[in-house]
XYZ file of N, CA, C and O in Angstrom:
628
model
N 0.973 -1.387 -0.072
C 0.171 -0.036 -0.252
C 1.066 1.155 -0.109
O 1.615 1.740 0.759
N 1.390 2.107 -1.199
C 1.843 3.352 -1.280
C 0.435 4.765 -0.792
O -0.418 4.335 -1.151
N 1.163 5.292 -0.347
C 0.203 6.895 -0.051
C 0.254 7.641 -0.944
O 1.719 7.500 -1.945
N -0.545 7.897 -1.747
C -0.596 8.554 -3.319
C -0.355 10.319 -3.090
O -0.726 10.618 -1.613
N -0.156 11.083 -4.259
C 0.149 12.699 -3.534
C -1.209 13.253 -2.977
O -1.406 14.331 -2.205
N -2.497 12.507 -3.433
C -3.506 13.137 -3.202
C -3.912 13.359 -1.896
O -4.713 13.741 -0.918
N -3.533 11.836 -1.338
C -3.655 11.370 0.341
C -3.252 12.253 0.865
O -3.716 12.426 2.446
N -1.968 12.661 0.631
C -0.952 13.208 1.807
C -1.463 14.654 1.725
O -1.585 15.353 2.278
N -2.368 15.307 0.574
C -2.822 17.085 1.049
C -4.004 16.285 1.832
O -4.543 17.380 2.187
N -4.732 15.090 1.822
C -5.660 15.023 2.716
C -5.565 14.920 3.960
O -5.484 15.519 4.849
N -3.854 14.300 4.194
C -3.296 14.090 5.679
C -3.347 15.568 5.871
O -3.525 16.294 7.280
N -2.399 16.751 5.694
C -2.255 17.870 5.570
C -3.478 18.924 6.008
O -3.168 19.651 6.794
N -4.359 18.663 5.421
C -5.310 19.212 5.457
C -5.954 18.798 6.536
O -6.307 19.744 7.460
N -6.104 17.652 6.585
C -6.504 17.061 8.852
C -5.994 17.766 9.601
O -6.429 18.188 10.512
N -4.229 18.118 9.541
C -3.368 18.228 10.567
C -4.215 19.629 10.313
O -4.131 19.985 11.932
N -4.496 20.386 9.290
C -4.982 21.778 9.685
C -6.081 22.175 10.067
O -5.930 23.192 11.421
N -7.013 21.185 9.876
C -8.503 21.256 10.331
C -8.452 21.194 11.723
O -8.916 21.381 12.856
N -7.285 20.217 12.938
C -6.937 19.901 13.996
C -6.192 21.082 14.493
O -6.841 21.429 15.856
N -5.592 21.640 14.112
C -4.788 22.914 14.685
C -6.117 23.895 14.745
O -6.384 24.465 15.562
N -7.146 24.020 13.791
C -7.787 25.132 13.912
C -8.509 24.713 14.832
O -9.233 25.287 15.998
N -9.030 23.586 15.271
C -10.195 23.124 16.390
C -9.391 23.144 17.495
O -9.840 24.046 18.559
N -8.425 22.639 17.676
C -7.590 23.408 19.294
C -7.348 24.433 19.190
O -7.725 24.807 20.526
N -7.229 25.447 18.314
C -6.835 26.930 18.652
C -8.220 27.327 19.084
O -8.296 28.607 19.820
N -9.149 27.136 18.194
C -10.294 27.323 18.172
C -10.829 27.203 20.121
O -11.860 28.123 20.790
N -10.831 25.973 20.787
C -11.242 25.555 22.136
C -10.775 26.371 22.809
O -10.724 26.969 24.009
N -8.987 26.736 22.538
C -8.153 26.938 23.306
C -8.616 28.899 23.723
O -8.393 29.408 24.654
N -8.654 29.495 22.418
C -8.722 30.883 22.011
C -9.979 31.486 21.722
O -10.260 32.730 21.726
N -10.565 30.569 21.258
C -12.232 30.890 20.459
C -11.820 31.761 19.226
O -12.600 32.491 18.973
N -10.815 31.752 18.812
C -10.122 32.371 17.560
C -9.706 31.009 16.481
O -8.805 30.420 16.915
N -9.893 31.617 15.351
C -8.839 30.792 14.031
C -8.503 31.802 13.233
O -8.961 32.679 13.013
N -7.020 31.686 13.534
C -5.943 32.774 12.390
C -6.600 32.903 11.124
O -6.607 31.621 10.452
N -6.337 34.006 10.686
C -6.351 34.287 9.461
C -5.154 33.913 8.732
O -5.497 32.761 7.351
N -3.707 33.659 9.341
C -2.928 32.705 8.602
C -3.359 31.209 8.449
O -3.085 30.459 7.193
N -3.721 30.663 9.653
C -4.480 29.065 9.275
C -5.419 28.818 8.391
O -5.334 28.032 7.071
N -6.587 29.966 8.157
C -7.177 29.607 7.133
C -6.947 30.018 5.724
O -7.545 29.669 4.837
N -5.605 31.353 5.704
C -5.524 31.123 4.056
C -4.526 29.843 3.899
O -4.299 29.577 2.746
N -3.911 29.448 4.742
C -3.057 27.969 4.298
C -4.195 27.008 4.230
O -3.818 26.413 2.900
N -5.267 27.273 4.659
C -6.490 26.160 4.087
C -6.708 26.461 2.697
O -7.111 25.140 2.135
N -7.058 27.479 2.577
C -7.189 28.041 1.179
C -6.821 28.171 0.160
O -6.662 27.724 -0.936
N -5.255 28.572 0.607
C -4.064 28.132 -0.650
C -3.590 26.859 -1.011
O -3.440 26.386 -2.113
N -3.535 26.107 0.023
C -3.008 24.876 -0.341
C -4.115 24.096 -1.442
O -3.879 23.262 -1.805
N -5.310 24.746 -1.247
C -6.552 23.641 -2.176
C -6.058 24.119 -3.332
O -6.632 23.461 -4.492
N -5.782 25.430 -3.792
C -4.811 26.016 -5.341
C -4.073 24.308 -5.906
O -4.402 24.457 -6.552
N -3.008 24.012 -4.877
C -2.135 23.124 -5.148
C -2.845 21.688 -5.203
O -2.248 21.243 -6.156
N -3.717 22.144 -4.410
C -4.340 19.948 -4.844
C -5.106 20.344 -6.239
O -5.130 19.130 -6.635
N -5.596 21.051 -5.983
C -6.643 21.134 -7.940
C -5.184 20.837 -9.006
O -5.144 20.128 -9.679
N -4.855 21.449 -8.697
C -3.237 21.878 -9.776
C -2.564 19.988 -9.778
O -2.605 19.617 -10.531
N -2.210 19.498 -8.409
C -1.933 17.881 -8.261
C -2.436 17.400 -8.743
O -2.609 15.993 -9.198
N -4.286 17.286 -8.338
C -5.235 16.979 -8.685
C -5.846 16.764 -10.018
O -6.192 15.551 -10.493
N -5.261 17.406 -10.974
C -5.552 17.597 -12.745
C -6.556 18.349 -12.692
O -7.515 17.881 -13.765
N -7.114 19.034 -11.586
C -8.885 19.200 -11.676
C -8.695 20.244 -12.786
O -8.071 20.913 -13.184
N -9.612 20.737 -13.744
C -9.804 20.830 -15.232
C -10.240 22.713 -14.191
O -10.784 22.822 -13.709
N -9.491 24.223 -15.024
C -10.115 24.784 -14.452
C -11.294 25.416 -14.755
O -11.999 25.768 -13.971
N -11.937 24.932 -16.016
C -13.502 25.051 -16.428
C -13.856 23.632 -16.512
O -13.713 23.115 -17.204
N -14.939 23.209 -15.425
C -16.186 23.896 -14.677
C -15.518 23.919 -13.304
O -15.541 24.205 -12.813
N -14.665 22.751 -13.127
C -14.722 22.024 -12.060
C -14.065 23.093 -11.099
O -14.923 23.371 -9.858
N -12.884 23.864 -11.158
C -12.146 25.230 -10.136
C -12.953 25.844 -10.216
O -13.723 26.501 -9.397
N -13.637 26.460 -11.595
C -14.802 27.693 -11.800
C -16.106 27.389 -10.738
O -16.508 28.219 -9.679
N -16.309 26.035 -10.542
C -17.367 25.923 -9.883
C -17.413 25.646 -8.255
O -17.876 26.362 -7.634
N -15.833 25.335 -7.863
C -15.749 25.088 -6.504
C -15.350 26.483 -5.855
O -15.775 26.949 -4.860
N -14.748 27.313 -6.509
C -14.350 29.109 -6.329
C -16.105 29.529 -6.050
O -15.911 30.413 -4.874
N -16.870 29.466 -7.153
C -18.448 29.957 -7.221
C -18.874 29.609 -5.968
O -19.532 30.372 -5.164
N -18.696 28.112 -5.796
C -19.824 27.590 -4.777
C -19.290 28.305 -3.046
O -20.008 28.575 -2.240
N -17.650 27.920 -3.117
C -16.947 28.506 -1.945
C -17.530 30.167 -1.243
O -17.731 30.733 -0.223
N -17.676 30.504 -3.102
C -18.255 32.050 -2.393
C -19.405 32.370 -1.982
O -19.853 33.164 -1.543
N -20.210 31.712 -2.729
C -21.766 31.432 -2.028
C -21.851 31.368 -0.168
O -22.287 31.721 0.226
N -21.155 30.131 -0.300
C -20.702 29.710 1.172
C -20.578 30.482 1.957
O -20.744 30.455 3.266
N -19.537 31.308 1.756
C -18.669 32.147 2.582
C -20.168 33.179 2.770
O -19.812 33.622 3.888
N -21.029 33.662 1.692
C -21.885 34.707 1.886
C -22.481 34.297 3.198
O -23.112 35.148 3.446
N -22.910 33.310 2.692
C -24.353 32.729 3.139
C -23.629 32.735 5.114
O -24.748 33.672 5.882
N -22.669 32.081 5.292
C -21.896 32.279 6.275
C -21.965 33.898 7.460
O -21.858 34.084 8.027
N -20.868 34.788 6.345
C -20.890 35.966 6.523
C -21.887 36.409 7.057
O -21.836 37.617 8.081
N -23.683 36.464 6.296
C -24.851 36.445 6.774
C -24.774 36.149 8.648
O -25.430 37.282 9.466
N -24.270 35.431 8.635
C -24.830 34.769 10.373
C -24.107 35.417 10.835
O -24.095 35.589 12.419
N -22.846 35.593 10.808
C -21.590 36.281 11.445
C -22.171 37.933 11.653
O -21.998 38.537 12.907
N -22.436 38.560 10.402
C -23.492 39.959 10.748
C -24.155 39.819 12.198
O -24.998 40.967 12.348
N -25.178 38.586 11.861
C -25.992 38.313 12.659
C -25.555 38.237 14.672
O -26.121 37.681 15.288
N -24.335 38.242 14.355
C -24.054 37.502 15.625
C -24.120 36.217 15.804
O -24.035 35.989 17.248
N -24.160 35.211 14.907
C -24.591 34.015 14.914
C -23.585 33.071 14.845
O -23.148 31.939 15.859
N -21.961 33.571 14.310
C -20.779 32.997 14.208
C -20.018 34.019 14.132
O -19.970 34.870 14.053
N -18.637 33.546 14.283
C -17.238 34.210 14.248
C -16.347 34.151 12.942
O -17.004 33.919 12.002
N -15.606 35.781 12.772
C -15.239 35.427 11.564
C -14.250 34.254 11.295
O -14.606 34.562 9.844
N -13.583 34.000 12.291
C -12.771 32.587 11.505
C -13.333 31.648 11.514
O -12.926 31.134 10.670
N -14.724 31.447 11.784
C -15.305 30.405 11.646
C -16.120 30.688 10.217
O -15.721 29.523 9.015
N -16.431 31.437 9.924
C -17.053 31.751 8.861
C -15.764 31.823 6.823
O -15.518 30.784 6.520
N -14.292 31.984 7.807
C -13.398 32.343 6.513
C -12.972 30.771 6.595
O -12.753 30.519 5.458
N -13.388 29.616 7.912
C -12.255 28.591 7.326
C -13.338 27.473 6.779
O -13.437 26.531 5.896
N -15.247 27.571 6.925
C -16.319 27.194 6.016
C -15.917 27.280 4.683
O -15.633 26.937 3.696
N -15.204 29.033 4.479
C -15.302 29.314 2.478
C -13.894 28.342 2.115
O -13.702 28.097 1.239
N -13.187 28.541 3.184
C -11.449 28.138 2.900
C -11.920 26.169 2.320
O -11.207 25.750 1.630
N -12.216 25.862 3.424
C -12.960 24.278 3.472
C -13.434 23.915 2.546
O -12.896 22.926 1.163
N -14.502 25.023 1.728
C -14.823 24.298 0.542
C -14.585 24.948 -0.720
O -14.779 23.773 -1.779
N -13.307 25.288 -0.680
C -12.837 25.263 -2.069
C -12.121 23.749 -2.242
O -11.806 23.564 -3.240
N -11.694 23.132 -1.270
C -10.792 22.028 -1.661
C -12.360 20.747 -1.976
O -12.106 19.218 -2.340
N -13.683 20.407 -1.697
C -14.563 20.001 -1.844
C -15.471 20.257 -2.909
O -16.482 21.453 -3.403
N -15.545 18.922 -3.573
C -16.728 19.077 -4.695
C -18.044 18.644 -3.898
O -18.193 18.422 -2.415
N -19.352 19.108 -4.899
C -20.197 19.525 -4.199
C -20.626 18.492 -3.868
O -21.410 18.463 -2.160
N -21.052 17.290 -3.461
C -21.509 16.032 -2.829
C -20.563 15.689 -1.155
O -21.309 15.673 -0.654
N -19.558 16.047 -1.213
C -18.362 16.435 -0.339
C -18.867 17.645 0.848
O -18.945 17.576 1.512
N -19.387 18.800 -0.014
C -19.489 19.776 0.680
C -20.651 20.031 1.246
O -20.716 20.133 2.350
N -21.702 19.244 0.680
C -23.380 18.300 1.822
C -22.248 18.018 2.655
O -23.543 18.277 4.020
N -21.899 16.892 2.384
C -21.723 15.667 3.890
C -21.235 16.602 4.641
O -21.343 16.538 5.877
N -20.087 17.460 4.312
C -19.246 18.432 5.355
C -20.041 19.120 5.913
O -20.420 19.043 7.420
N -21.127 19.769 5.214
C -22.097 20.802 6.463
C -23.236 19.875 7.211
O -23.325 20.113 8.087
N -23.930 19.004 6.136
C -24.202 17.862 7.116
C -23.668 17.634 8.815
O -24.529 17.408 9.392
N -22.604 16.928 8.238
C -21.739 16.328 9.771
C -21.393 17.914 10.706
O -21.469 17.586 11.749
N -20.949 18.886 10.044
C -20.954 19.895 10.675
C -22.009 20.788 11.413
O -21.736 20.939 12.275
N -22.966 20.680 10.836
C -24.480 20.776 11.342
C -24.408 20.410 12.998
O -24.889 20.684 13.489
N -24.479 19.042 12.495
C -24.353 17.806 13.793
C -23.878 18.199 14.734
O -24.408 18.020 15.739
N -23.047 18.088 14.299
C -21.344 18.223 15.365
C -21.788 19.545 15.946
O -21.440 19.487 17.396
N -22.004 20.508 15.542
C -22.399 22.107 16.066
C -23.493 21.892 17.134
O -23.438 22.444 17.893
N -24.448 21.586 16.653
C -25.595 21.387 17.713
C -24.988 20.306 18.794
O -25.678 20.807 19.721
N -24.748 19.224 18.559
C -23.847 18.410 19.821
C -23.451 18.765 20.648
O -23.423 19.234 21.932
N -22.589 20.172 20.143
C -21.342 20.618 20.953
C -22.122 21.572 21.678
O -21.826 22.006 22.818
N -23.023 22.373 20.890
C -24.031 23.579 21.706
C -24.406 23.058 22.685
O -24.803 23.563 23.942
N -25.545 21.539 22.264
C -26.155 21.368 23.057
C -25.570 20.881 24.520
O -25.889 21.131 26.104
N -24.500 20.794 24.664
C -23.559 19.848 25.514
C -23.009 21.560 25.777
O -23.359 21.350 27.538
N -22.804 22.532 25.653
C -22.113 23.812 26.525
C -23.837 24.369 27.273
O -23.095 24.642 28.305
N -24.887 23.865 26.447
C -26.258 24.798 27.290
C -25.926 23.904 28.643
O -26.445 24.256 29.468
N -26.312 22.360 28.364
C -26.071 22.256 29.833
C -25.253 21.744 30.537
O -25.400 22.118 32.216
N -24.057 22.308 30.127
C -23.446 22.642 31.758
C -23.459 23.721 31.948
O -23.161 24.227 33.142
N -23.842 24.988 30.876
C -23.846 26.325 31.792
C -25.614 26.111 32.927
O -25.144 26.421 33.918
N -25.979 24.843 32.653
C -27.450 25.178 33.274
C -27.249 24.741 34.704
O -27.337 24.922 35.812
N -25.882 23.405 34.478
C -25.019 23.331 36.173
C -24.896 24.136 37.112
O -23.832 24.382 37.869
N -24.392 25.513 35.406
C -23.562 26.507 36.760
C -23.854 27.995 36.589
O -23.469 28.595 35.383
N -25.020 28.123 36.727
C -26.028 28.900 36.639
C -24.942 30.261 36.345
O -25.703 31.217 35.635
N -24.175 30.503 37.427
C -23.423 32.461 37.226
C -22.645 32.190 36.427
O -21.608 32.990 36.389
N -22.245 30.889 35.285
C -21.091 31.096 34.330
C -21.856 32.075 32.916
O -22.952 32.750 33.099
N -20.796 32.849 32.229
C -21.392 33.743 31.430
C -21.588 32.656 30.622
O -21.659 31.269 30.289
N -22.638 33.657 29.400
C -23.034 32.486 28.263
C -22.030 32.073 27.711
O -21.150 32.592 27.252
N -22.088 30.351 27.192
C -21.211 30.203 26.508
C -20.703 30.496 24.959
O -21.703 30.823 24.841
N -19.254 30.878 24.697
C -19.595 30.537 23.174
C -19.096 29.390 23.010
O -18.323 28.301 22.976
N -19.836 28.943 21.578
C -19.361 27.820 20.817
C -18.331 27.740 20.318
O -17.912 28.894 19.334
N -17.425 26.664 20.517
C -16.209 26.739 19.376
C -16.575 26.105 17.712
O -16.255 24.934 18.208
N -16.908 27.033 17.162
C -17.831 26.489 15.925
C -16.591 25.387 15.018
O -16.927 24.787 13.999
N -15.382 25.932 15.198
C -14.222 25.570 14.494
C -14.066 24.361 14.465
O -13.842 23.052 13.780
N -14.801 23.621 16.020
C -14.295 22.319 16.404
C -15.571 21.713 15.559
O -15.193 20.160 14.760
N -17.068 21.827 15.396
C -17.798 21.660 14.521
C -17.480 21.431 12.624
O -17.579 20.275 12.056
N -16.753 22.406 12.366
C -16.311 22.421 10.942
C -15.184 21.518 10.672
O -15.170 21.052 9.687
N -14.214 21.280 11.515
C -13.275 20.313 11.418
C -13.657 18.920 11.594
O -12.992 18.056 10.687
N -14.633 18.527 12.380
C -15.373 17.392 12.354
C -16.219 16.754 11.070
O -15.867 15.902 10.525
N -16.202 17.924 10.161
C -16.935 18.072 9.119
C -16.099 17.573 8.095
O -16.512 16.390 7.408
N -14.937 18.132 8.324
C -13.956 17.812 7.375
C -12.956 16.820 7.691
O -12.884 16.093 6.387
N -13.096 16.569 8.743
C -12.433 15.320 9.003
C -13.286 14.269 8.193
O -12.724 12.937 7.900
N -14.613 14.154 8.442
C -15.414 13.083 8.280
C -15.361 12.680 6.870
O -15.157 11.491 6.107
N -15.090 13.992 5.927
C -14.956 14.219 4.305
C -13.914 13.032 4.097
O -13.684 12.137 3.049
N -13.122 13.624 4.880
C -11.236 12.961 4.381
C -11.836 11.888 4.946
O -10.996 11.296 3.731
N -11.750 11.468 6.122
C -11.854 9.533 6.389
C -12.555 9.095 5.157
O -12.662 7.867 5.251
N -13.802 9.625 4.968
C -14.923 8.759 4.147
C -14.251 9.030 3.096
O -14.709 8.027 1.849
N -13.315 9.269 2.329
C -12.764 9.223 1.127
C -13.486 10.140 -0.044
O -13.194 10.349 -0.757
N -14.107 11.343 0.800
C -14.667 11.984 -0.229
C -14.094 13.114 -0.942
O -14.439 14.231 -1.938
N -12.952 12.906 -0.644
C -12.234 14.518 -0.991
C -11.685 14.445 -2.069
O -11.820 14.958 -3.120
N -11.370 12.820 -2.411
C -10.462 12.094 -3.631
C -11.153 10.929 -4.221
O -11.305 11.048 -5.891
N -12.650 11.146 -4.290
C -13.723 9.778 -4.904
C -14.266 10.719 -5.868
O -15.309 11.224 -5.070
N -14.326 10.582 -6.865
C -15.301 11.394 -7.805
C -16.571 10.281 -7.942
O -16.657 9.358 -7.320
N -17.492 11.113 -7.718
C -19.017 11.184 -8.393
C -19.063 9.945 -9.225
O -18.646 10.074 -10.737
N -19.985 8.605 -8.786
C -20.074 7.706 -10.159
C -21.371 8.139 -11.220
O -21.966 9.414 -10.334
């Protein structure tokens, strides 16, 4: 069994997602540099994987911009942090549409579970501040799910 170049990119992406989750847990922030690394490595991944500029790369960029805009609205409504929004947009650059839908679904479920856990914990500590949800963890879980299930490099039949 040999590791292919696209697999190495999946491993690198997984490491970056874990770093983002860890920093979000510790500081409730995800750095711009980390999000930029995720986004810029997607470009290298497209080239290595032989993605066609049209329509594949163009569609990924368009969908990533739409996802970013959608979640930017949630940021403006103070429902998400800016680092989370950038991380979702950067991760969307990596994913074909079917994998993006899977990632968003798993992310939403993980985010709901994390939020519920934090609300239950706050219930037991009524004097505690309103909890901030480290949504980068949920985003990372969604991305890791996609990577672990081979959806990053598996073409749709």
